[in-house]
PDB file of C-alpha atoms and ligand atoms in Angstrom:
ATOM      1  CA  MET U  67      -7.886  21.707  -7.963  1.00  0.00           C
ATOM      2  CA  THR U  68      -5.767  18.697  -8.955  1.00  0.00           C
ATOM      3  CA  PRO U  69      -4.169  17.060  -4.993  1.00  0.00           C
ATOM      4  CA  ILE U  70      -0.576  16.401  -4.867  1.00  0.00           C
ATOM      5  CA  ILE U  71       0.861  13.725  -3.146  1.00  0.00           C
ATOM      6  CA  THR U  72       4.301  12.978  -1.987  1.00  0.00           C
ATOM      7  CA  ALA U  73       6.639  10.238  -2.805  1.00  0.00           C
ATOM      8  CA  PHE U  74      10.206   9.006  -3.027  1.00  0.00           C
ATOM      9  CA  GLU U  75      12.554  11.286  -4.998  1.00  0.00           C
ATOM     10  CA  GLN U  76      14.856   7.745  -5.427  1.00  0.00           C
ATOM     11  CA  PRO U  77      12.454   4.634  -4.560  1.00  0.00           C
ATOM     12  CA  PHE U  78      14.636   1.922  -2.650  1.00  0.00           C
ATOM     13  CA  ASP U  79      12.598  -0.881  -3.980  1.00  0.00           C
ATOM     14  CA  ARG U  80      13.742   0.137  -7.984  1.00  0.00           C
ATOM     15  CA  GLY U  81      10.310   1.159  -8.912  1.00  0.00           C
ATOM     16  CA  GLN U  82       8.414  -2.683  -7.548  1.00  0.00           C
ATOM     17  CA  GLY U  83       5.986  -0.364  -6.128  1.00  0.00           C
ATOM     18  CA  LEU U  84       5.633  -1.263  -2.785  1.00  0.00           C
ATOM     19  CA  ALA U  85       6.455   1.947  -1.025  1.00  0.00           C
ATOM     20  CA  ARG U  86       3.219   3.149   0.054  1.00  0.00           C
ATOM     21  CA  ASP U  87       2.464   6.164  -2.816  1.00  0.00           C
ATOM     22  CA  THR U  88       1.718   3.284  -5.019  1.00  0.00           C
ATOM     23  CA  ARG U  89      -1.576   2.616  -3.137  1.00  0.00           C
ATOM     24  CA  VAL U  90      -2.846   6.627  -3.279  1.00  0.00           C
ATOM     25  CA  ARG U  91      -1.537   6.220  -6.886  1.00  0.00           C
ATOM     26  CA  TRP U  92      -4.350   3.496  -7.771  1.00  0.00           C
ATOM     27  CA  ALA U  93      -6.844   4.992  -5.972  1.00  0.00           C
ATOM     28  CA  PHE U  94      -6.625   8.052  -7.866  1.00  0.00           C
ATOM     29  CA  GLU U  95      -6.687   5.713 -11.338  1.00  0.00           C
ATOM     30  CA  GLU U  96      -9.759   4.059 -10.066  1.00  0.00           C
ATOM     31  CA  VAL U  97     -11.843   6.464  -9.807  1.00  0.00           C
ATOM     32  CA  ALA U  98      -9.974   8.585 -13.017  1.00  0.00           C
ATOM     33  CA  GLN U  99      -8.895  11.506 -10.854  1.00  0.00           C
ATOM     34  CA  PRO U 100      -5.898  13.216 -12.119  1.00  0.00           C
ATOM     35  CA  TYR U 101      -2.911  14.166  -9.455  1.00  0.00           C
ATOM     36  CA  GLU U 102       0.364  15.358  -9.571  1.00  0.00           C
ATOM     37  CA  VAL U 103       3.310  14.281  -7.009  1.00  0.00           C
ATOM     38  CA  ARG U 104       6.120  16.223  -5.269  1.00  0.00           C
ATOM     39  CA  LEU U 105       9.429  13.966  -5.398  1.00  0.00           C
ATOM     40  CA  LEU U 106      11.150  14.111  -1.504  1.00  0.00           C
ATOM     41  CA  SER U 107      14.165  12.970  -0.580  1.00  0.00           C
ATOM     42  CA  LEU U 108      15.116  11.475   2.494  1.00  0.00           C
ATOM     43  CA  ARG U 109      16.450  14.382   3.521  1.00  0.00           C
ATOM     44  CA  ALA U 110      13.704  16.481   2.968  1.00  0.00           C
ATOM     45  CA  MET U 111      11.406  14.064   4.096  1.00  0.00           C
ATOM     46  CA  LYS U 112      12.737  15.478   7.910  1.00  0.00           C
ATOM     47  CA  GLU U 113      12.753  18.800   6.885  1.00  0.00           C
ATOM     48  CA  PRO U 114      10.032  21.424   8.967  1.00  0.00           C
ATOM     49  CA  GLU U 115       8.520  22.064   5.428  1.00  0.00           C
ATOM     50  CA  HIS U 116       7.595  18.571   5.206  1.00  0.00           C
ATOM     51  CA  LEU U 117       6.929  18.397   8.663  1.00  0.00           C
ATOM     52  CA  MET U 118       4.229  20.288   8.647  1.00  0.00           C
ATOM     53  CA  LEU U 119       2.457  18.216   6.784  1.00  0.00           C
ATOM     54  CA  HIS U 120       3.296  14.898   7.758  1.00  0.00           C
ATOM     55  CA  PRO U 121       4.504  14.814  11.580  1.00  0.00           C
ATOM     56  CA  PHE U 122       6.192  11.706  11.284  1.00  0.00           C
ATOM     57  CA  GLY U 123       8.091  12.698   8.288  1.00  0.00           C
ATOM     58  CA  GLN U 124       7.163  10.064   5.657  1.00  0.00           C
ATOM     59  CA  ILE U 125       5.504  10.052   2.440  1.00  0.00           C
ATOM     60  CA  PRO U 126       2.589   9.677   1.313  1.00  0.00           C
ATOM     61  CA  THR U 127       0.796  12.960   1.875  1.00  0.00           C
ATOM     62  CA  TYR U 128      -2.098  14.378   0.233  1.00  0.00           C
ATOM     63  CA  GLU U 129      -2.375  17.766  -0.982  1.00  0.00           C
ATOM     64  CA  GLU U 130      -5.961  19.321  -1.977  1.00  0.00           C
ATOM     65  CA  GLY U 131      -6.555  23.210  -1.535  1.00  0.00           C
ATOM     66  CA  ASP U 132      -6.631  23.742   2.376  1.00  0.00           C
ATOM     67  CA  LEU U 133      -6.555  20.129   3.247  1.00  0.00           C
ATOM     68  CA  THR U 134      -3.490  18.376   4.379  1.00  0.00           C
ATOM     69  CA  LEU U 135      -3.549  14.252   5.223  1.00  0.00           C
ATOM     70  CA  PHE U 136      -0.869  12.069   5.838  1.00  0.00           C
ATOM     71  CA  GLU U 137      -1.734   7.962   5.704  1.00  0.00           C
ATOM     72  CA  SER U 138      -2.177   6.037   3.028  1.00  0.00           C
ATOM     73  CA  GLY U 139      -5.121   4.419   4.038  1.00  0.00           C
ATOM     74  CA  ALA U 140      -6.892   7.642   5.431  1.00  0.00           C
ATOM     75  CA  ILE U 141      -5.753   9.586   1.651  1.00  0.00           C
ATOM     76  CA  VAL U 142      -7.460   6.098  -0.167  1.00  0.00           C
ATOM     77  CA  LEU U 143     -10.727   6.597   2.320  1.00  0.00           C
ATOM     78  CA  HIS U 144     -10.855  10.374   1.116  1.00  0.00           C
ATOM     79  CA  ILE U 145     -10.367   9.392  -2.051  1.00  0.00           C
ATOM     80  CA  ALA U 146     -12.705   6.681  -2.021  1.00  0.00           C
ATOM     81  CA  GLU U 147     -15.155   8.606  -0.120  1.00  0.00           C
ATOM     82  CA  ARG U 148     -15.292  12.050  -3.105  1.00  0.00           C
ATOM     83  CA  HIS U 149     -14.974  10.212  -5.497  1.00  0.00           C
ATOM     84  CA  GLU U 150     -17.684   7.500  -7.153  1.00  0.00           C
ATOM     85  CA  GLY U 151     -16.733   3.589  -7.938  1.00  0.00           C
ATOM     86  CA  LEU U 152     -14.593   2.756  -4.543  1.00  0.00           C
ATOM     87  CA  LEU U 153     -16.991   2.320  -2.296  1.00  0.00           C
ATOM     88  CA  PRO U 154     -20.832   1.019  -2.350  1.00  0.00           C
ATOM     89  CA  GLU U 155     -24.013   3.298  -1.926  1.00  0.00           C
ATOM     90  CA  ASN U 156     -25.238   0.939   0.505  1.00  0.00           C
ATOM     91  CA  LEU U 157     -24.679   1.634   4.204  1.00  0.00           C
ATOM     92  CA  ASN U 158     -24.006  -1.469   4.786  1.00  0.00           C
ATOM     93  CA  ALA U 159     -22.145  -2.451   2.101  1.00  0.00           C
ATOM     94  CA  ARG U 160     -19.510   0.721   2.437  1.00  0.00           C
ATOM     95  CA  ALA U 161     -19.630  -0.301   6.045  1.00  0.00           C
ATOM     96  CA  ARG U 162     -17.707  -3.642   5.205  1.00  0.00           C
ATOM     97  CA  ALA U 163     -15.462  -2.055   2.172  1.00  0.00           C
ATOM     98  CA  ILE U 164     -14.380  -0.049   5.273  1.00  0.00           C
ATOM     99  CA  MET U 165     -13.939  -2.985   7.003  1.00  0.00           C
ATOM    100  CA  TRP U 166     -11.896  -5.005   5.280  1.00  0.00           C
ATOM    101  CA  MET U 167      -9.819  -1.313   4.757  1.00  0.00           C
ATOM    102  CA  PHE U 168      -8.875  -1.582   8.157  1.00  0.00           C
ATOM    103  CA  ALA U 169      -8.530  -5.460   7.917  1.00  0.00           C
ATOM    104  CA  ALA U 170      -5.523  -4.452   5.443  1.00  0.00           C
ATOM    105  CA  LEU U 171      -3.781  -2.060   7.467  1.00  0.00           C
ATOM    106  CA  ASN U 172      -4.528  -3.237  11.226  1.00  0.00           C
ATOM    107  CA  THR U 173      -4.393  -7.061  10.884  1.00  0.00           C
ATOM    108  CA  VAL U 174      -2.730  -8.655   7.264  1.00  0.00           C
ATOM    109  CA  GLU U 175      -0.031  -5.737   7.603  1.00  0.00           C
ATOM    110  CA  PRO U 176       1.424  -5.733  10.478  1.00  0.00           C
ATOM    111  CA  PRO U 177       3.189  -9.203  10.202  1.00  0.00           C
ATOM    112  CA  ILE U 178       4.002  -8.603   6.715  1.00  0.00           C
ATOM    113  CA  LEU U 179       6.161  -5.565   7.968  1.00  0.00           C
ATOM    114  CA  GLU U 180       7.831  -7.629  10.433  1.00  0.00           C
ATOM    115  CA  LEU U 181       9.184 -10.034   7.781  1.00  0.00           C
ATOM    116  CA  VAL U 182       9.998  -7.091   5.727  1.00  0.00           C
ATOM    117  CA  THR U 183      11.549  -5.666   8.673  1.00  0.00           C
ATOM    118  CA  ALA U 184      13.532  -8.743  10.103  1.00  0.00           C
ATOM    119  CA  ARG U 185      14.797  -9.397   5.760  1.00  0.00           C
ATOM    120  CA  LEU U 186      15.508  -5.884   4.943  1.00  0.00           C
ATOM    121  CA  LEU U 187      16.783  -4.391   8.439  1.00  0.00           C
ATOM    122  CA  GLU U 188      17.713  -7.161  10.583  1.00  0.00           C
ATOM    123  CA  SER U 189      19.184  -9.623   8.227  1.00  0.00           C
ATOM    124  CA  ASP U 190      22.344  -9.101  10.272  1.00  0.00           C
ATOM    125  CA  LYS U 191      21.641  -9.852  13.561  1.00  0.00           C
ATOM    126  CA  PRO U 192      22.104 -12.988  15.725  1.00  0.00           C
ATOM    127  CA  TRP U 193      18.974 -13.601  16.000  1.00  0.00           C
ATOM    128  CA  THR U 194      16.898 -13.094  13.069  1.00  0.00           C
ATOM    129  CA  ARG U 195      17.585 -16.827  12.355  1.00  0.00           C
ATOM    130  CA  GLU U 196      15.434 -17.979  15.157  1.00  0.00           C
ATOM    131  CA  ARG U 197      12.435 -14.996  14.880  1.00  0.00           C
ATOM    132  CA  LEU U 198      12.003 -15.805  11.233  1.00  0.00           C
ATOM    133  CA  PRO U 199      10.015 -19.086  11.664  1.00  0.00           C
ATOM    134  CA  LEU U 200       8.135 -16.983  13.741  1.00  0.00           C
ATOM    135  CA  VAL U 201       7.333 -14.083  12.164  1.00  0.00           C
ATOM    136  CA  GLU U 202       6.415 -16.155   8.848  1.00  0.00           C
ATOM    137  CA  LYS U 203       3.900 -18.534  10.703  1.00  0.00           C
ATOM    138  CA  ARG U 204       1.940 -15.416  12.236  1.00  0.00           C
ATOM    139  CA  ILE U 205       1.951 -14.015   8.279  1.00  0.00           C
ATOM    140  CA  ARG U 206      -0.039 -17.748   7.675  1.00  0.00           C
ATOM    141  CA  ASN U 207      -2.227 -17.556  10.634  1.00  0.00           C
ATOM    142  CA  CYS U 208      -3.199 -14.612   9.144  1.00  0.00           C
ATOM    143  CA  LEU U 209      -3.268 -15.844   5.495  1.00  0.00           C
ATOM    144  CA  ASP U 210      -4.970 -19.346   6.496  1.00  0.00           C
ATOM    145  CA  GLN U 211      -8.140 -17.120   7.747  1.00  0.00           C
ATOM    146  CA  LEU U 212      -8.283 -13.814   4.884  1.00  0.00           C
ATOM    147  CA  SER U 213      -7.989 -17.140   2.349  1.00  0.00           C
ATOM    148  CA  VAL U 214     -11.120 -19.004   4.258  1.00  0.00           C
ATOM    149  CA  SER U 215     -12.880 -15.704   3.840  1.00  0.00           C
ATOM    150  CA  LEU U 216     -12.186 -15.082  -0.102  1.00  0.00           C
ATOM    151  CA  GLY U 217     -12.835 -18.688  -1.053  1.00  0.00           C
ATOM    152  CA  ASP U 218     -13.654 -18.643  -4.345  1.00  0.00           C
ATOM    153  CA  ALA U 219     -15.021 -14.748  -4.481  1.00  0.00           C
ATOM    154  CA  VAL U 220     -13.717 -12.698  -7.200  1.00  0.00           C
ATOM    155  CA  TRP U 221     -13.336  -9.918  -4.698  1.00  0.00           C
ATOM    156  CA  LEU U 222     -13.826  -9.715  -0.387  1.00  0.00           C
ATOM    157  CA  GLU U 223     -17.350  -8.682  -1.329  1.00  0.00           C
ATOM    158  CA  ASP U 224     -19.750  -7.824  -3.996  1.00  0.00           C
ATOM    159  CA  ARG U 225     -17.411  -5.859  -6.037  1.00  0.00           C
ATOM    160  CA  PHE U 226     -13.556  -4.440  -5.989  1.00  0.00           C
ATOM    161  CA  SER U 227     -13.517  -1.609  -3.352  1.00  0.00           C
ATOM    162  CA  ALA U 228     -10.798   0.731  -1.355  1.00  0.00           C
ATOM    163  CA  GLY U 229     -10.960  -2.688   0.570  1.00  0.00           C
ATOM    164  CA  ASP U 230      -9.398  -5.117  -2.087  1.00  0.00           C
ATOM    165  CA  LEU U 231      -7.375  -1.416  -3.413  1.00  0.00           C
ATOM    166  CA  LEU U 232      -5.568  -2.120   0.018  1.00  0.00           C
ATOM    167  CA  MET U 233      -5.799  -6.037   1.039  1.00  0.00           C
ATOM    168  CA  ILE U 234      -4.006  -6.647  -2.395  1.00  0.00           C
ATOM    169  CA  SER U 235      -1.364  -3.194  -1.842  1.00  0.00           C
ATOM    170  CA  VAL U 236      -0.894  -5.163   1.374  1.00  0.00           C
ATOM    171  CA  LEU U 237      -0.122  -8.900   0.319  1.00  0.00           C
ATOM    172  CA  LEU U 238       2.042  -7.603  -2.910  1.00  0.00           C
ATOM    173  CA  ARG U 239       4.926  -6.896  -0.333  1.00  0.00           C
ATOM    174  CA  LEU U 240       4.628 -10.930  -0.407  1.00  0.00           C
ATOM    175  CA  LYS U 241       5.712 -11.628  -3.804  1.00  0.00           C
ATOM    176  CA  SER U 242       9.211 -12.370  -3.096  1.00  0.00           C
ATOM    177  CA  SER U 243       8.709 -14.393   0.293  1.00  0.00           C
ATOM    178  CA  GLY U 244       7.344 -17.331  -1.588  1.00  0.00           C
ATOM    179  CA  ILE U 245       4.239 -17.561   1.280  1.00  0.00           C
ATOM    180  CA  LEU U 246       1.614 -16.122  -0.891  1.00  0.00           C
ATOM    181  CA  GLU U 247       1.766 -18.636  -3.773  1.00  0.00           C
ATOM    182  CA  GLU U 248       1.034 -20.740  -0.678  1.00  0.00           C
ATOM    183  CA  TYR U 249      -2.912 -20.339  -1.393  1.00  0.00           C
ATOM    184  CA  PRO U 250      -3.648 -20.368  -4.753  1.00  0.00           C
ATOM    185  CA  ASN U 251      -6.730 -18.322  -4.205  1.00  0.00           C
ATOM    186  CA  LEU U 252      -5.106 -15.090  -2.664  1.00  0.00           C
ATOM    187  CA  SER U 253      -2.533 -15.234  -5.817  1.00  0.00           C
ATOM    188  CA  ALA U 254      -4.794 -15.333  -8.448  1.00  0.00           C
ATOM    189  CA  TYR U 255      -6.675 -12.931  -6.509  1.00  0.00           C
ATOM    190  CA  VAL U 256      -3.583 -10.338  -6.116  1.00  0.00           C
ATOM    191  CA  ALA U 257      -3.109 -10.963  -9.810  1.00  0.00           C
ATOM    192  CA  ARG U 258      -6.674  -9.951 -10.294  1.00  0.00           C
ATOM    193  CA  GLY U 259      -5.857  -6.306  -8.764  1.00  0.00           C
ATOM    194  CA  GLU U 260      -2.247  -6.461 -10.735  1.00  0.00           C
ATOM    195  CA  ALA U 261      -4.257  -6.940 -14.188  1.00  0.00           C
ATOM    196  CA  ARG U 262      -6.507  -3.658 -13.644  1.00  0.00           C
ATOM    197  CA  PRO U 263      -5.702  -1.001 -15.975  1.00  0.00           C
ATOM    198  CA  ALA U 264      -5.949   1.415 -12.957  1.00  0.00           C
ATOM    199  CA  TYR U 265      -3.201  -0.496 -11.097  1.00  0.00           C
ATOM    200  CA  GLN U 266      -1.006  -0.957 -14.277  1.00  0.00           C
ATOM    201  CA  ARG U 267      -1.221   2.833 -14.786  1.00  0.00           C
ATOM    202  CA  ALA U 268      -0.102   3.342 -10.919  1.00  0.00           C
ATOM    203  CA  PHE U 269       2.657   1.090 -11.230  1.00  0.00           C
ATOM    204  CA  ALA U 270       3.683   2.567 -14.710  1.00  0.00           C
ATOM    205  CA  ALA U 271       3.695   5.985 -13.327  1.00  0.00           C
ATOM    206  CA  GLN U 272       5.865   5.048  -9.995  1.00  0.00           C
ATOM    207  CA  LEU U 273       8.348   2.836 -12.043  1.00  0.00           C
ATOM    208  CA  ALA U 274       9.000   6.073 -14.225  1.00  0.00           C
ATOM    209  CA  VAL U 275      10.069   7.583 -11.003  1.00  0.00           C
ATOM    210  CA  TYR U 276      12.599   4.804 -10.476  1.00  0.00           C
ATOM    211  CA  LYS U 277      14.030   4.616 -14.783  1.00  0.00           C
ATOM    212  CA  ASN U 278      14.195   8.952 -14.444  1.00  0.00           C
ATOM    213  CA  ARG U 279      16.544   8.298 -11.455  1.00  0.00           C
ATOM    214  CA  LEU U 280      18.650   5.735 -13.324  1.00  0.00           C
ATOM    215  CA  GLN U 281      19.248   7.875 -16.200  1.00  0.00           C
ATOM    216  CA  HIS U 282      19.775  11.338 -14.356  1.00  0.00           C
TER     217      HIS U 282
HETATM  218  N1  GTB L 175       1.035   4.396   7.959  1.00  0.00           N
HETATM  219  C1  GTB L 175       2.171   5.303   7.100  1.00  0.00           C
HETATM  220  C2  GTB L 175       0.699   5.361   5.801  1.00  0.00           C
HETATM  221  O1  GTB L 175       0.014   4.203   5.624  1.00  0.00           O
HETATM  222  O2  GTB L 175       1.588   6.259   5.054  1.00  0.00           O
HETATM  223  C3  GTB L 175       3.335   4.374   6.847  1.00  0.00           C
HETATM  224  C4  GTB L 175       4.094   5.858   6.024  1.00  0.00           C
HETATM  225  C5  GTB L 175       5.778   5.481   5.417  1.00  0.00           C
HETATM  226  O3  GTB L 175       6.022   3.912   6.081  1.00  0.00           O
HETATM  227  N2  GTB L 175       5.961   5.837   4.899  1.00  0.00           N
HETATM  228  C6  GTB L 175       7.337   5.236   4.260  1.00  0.00           C
HETATM  229  C7  GTB L 175       8.352   6.063   4.918  1.00  0.00           C
HETATM  230  O4  GTB L 175       7.928   7.307   4.556  1.00  0.00           O
HETATM  231  C8  GTB L 175       7.245   4.331   2.335  1.00  0.00           C
HETATM  232  S1  GTB L 175       6.783   3.686   2.334  1.00  0.00           S
HETATM  233  N3  GTB L 175       9.703   5.618   5.014  1.00  0.00           N
HETATM  234  C9  GTB L 175      10.585   6.926   5.533  1.00  0.00           C
HETATM  235  C10 GTB L 175      10.970   7.096   6.842  1.00  0.00           C
HETATM  236  O5  GTB L 175      10.160   6.419   7.837  1.00  0.00           O
HETATM  237  O6  GTB L 175      11.901   7.691   7.328  1.00  0.00           O
HETATM  238  C11 GTB L 175       7.735   2.401   3.233  1.00  0.00           C
HETATM  239  C12 GTB L 175       8.212   1.969   2.494  1.00  0.00           C
HETATM  240  C13 GTB L 175       9.844   1.974   1.949  1.00  0.00           C
HETATM  241  C14 GTB L 175      10.445   1.303   1.398  1.00  0.00           C
HETATM  242  C15 GTB L 175       9.601   0.209   0.809  1.00  0.00           C
HETATM  243  N4  GTB L 175      10.546  -0.329   0.046  1.00  0.00           N
HETATM  244  O7  GTB L 175      11.773  -0.180  -0.535  1.00  0.00           O
HETATM  245  O8  GTB L 175      10.293  -1.650  -0.931  1.00  0.00           O
HETATM  246  C16 GTB L 175       8.723  -0.305   0.978  1.00  0.00           C
HETATM  247  C17 GTB L 175       8.018   0.155   1.402  1.00  0.00           C
END
């Protein structure tokens, strides 16, 4: 049965791949699992039909037969557990890959989201000018440590895993901030992720949604 995911009908980021369906598309592409996408308007995301799938009325969701999931991290983990290629066989190595998935979503993404929120949604607030340097400092504190952990390695562990997929997805949000460029090894790490054919296919698929939208 082909899994179905949901994504924005009208991508707000003009196809930059920043919405969280991109990481799920990327996971599908890495394991060569075909998938379908149901596009939703912001209004449809808050309708009872979608709230049955996602209690918070967001994207992405995942449906396959009897199984419905929400939360991009849980979806990527599910894909990685069901297919070869995104989690190592060795149990300790597998635990470490999952640890990096949590690190991406629990430790690295929150300060980055604060910056995105401050810039996109709170830029007109009088306190934003004062707050931004604090938010940026929290990101740098986190990236300082991540940069040391990665060092000269190609991936966070011996080989590419779902941990890298999520970490790179999260770091991609910093691209327009200039902060990532302060860390040459992290910039190169993100570029390696973006260069993967599976990421390229995922990016192209979400970009096609935006381009289609422009034409209609
Ligand atoms: N923790 C959840 C997960 O990881 O799945 C968070 C899901 C989430 O925030 N989904 C967002 C959503 O549905 C889309 S990705 N928002 C609508 C709502 O809450 O009403 C977040 C997002 C949106 C837009 C951009 N962008 O335009 O750059 C980037 C990311």
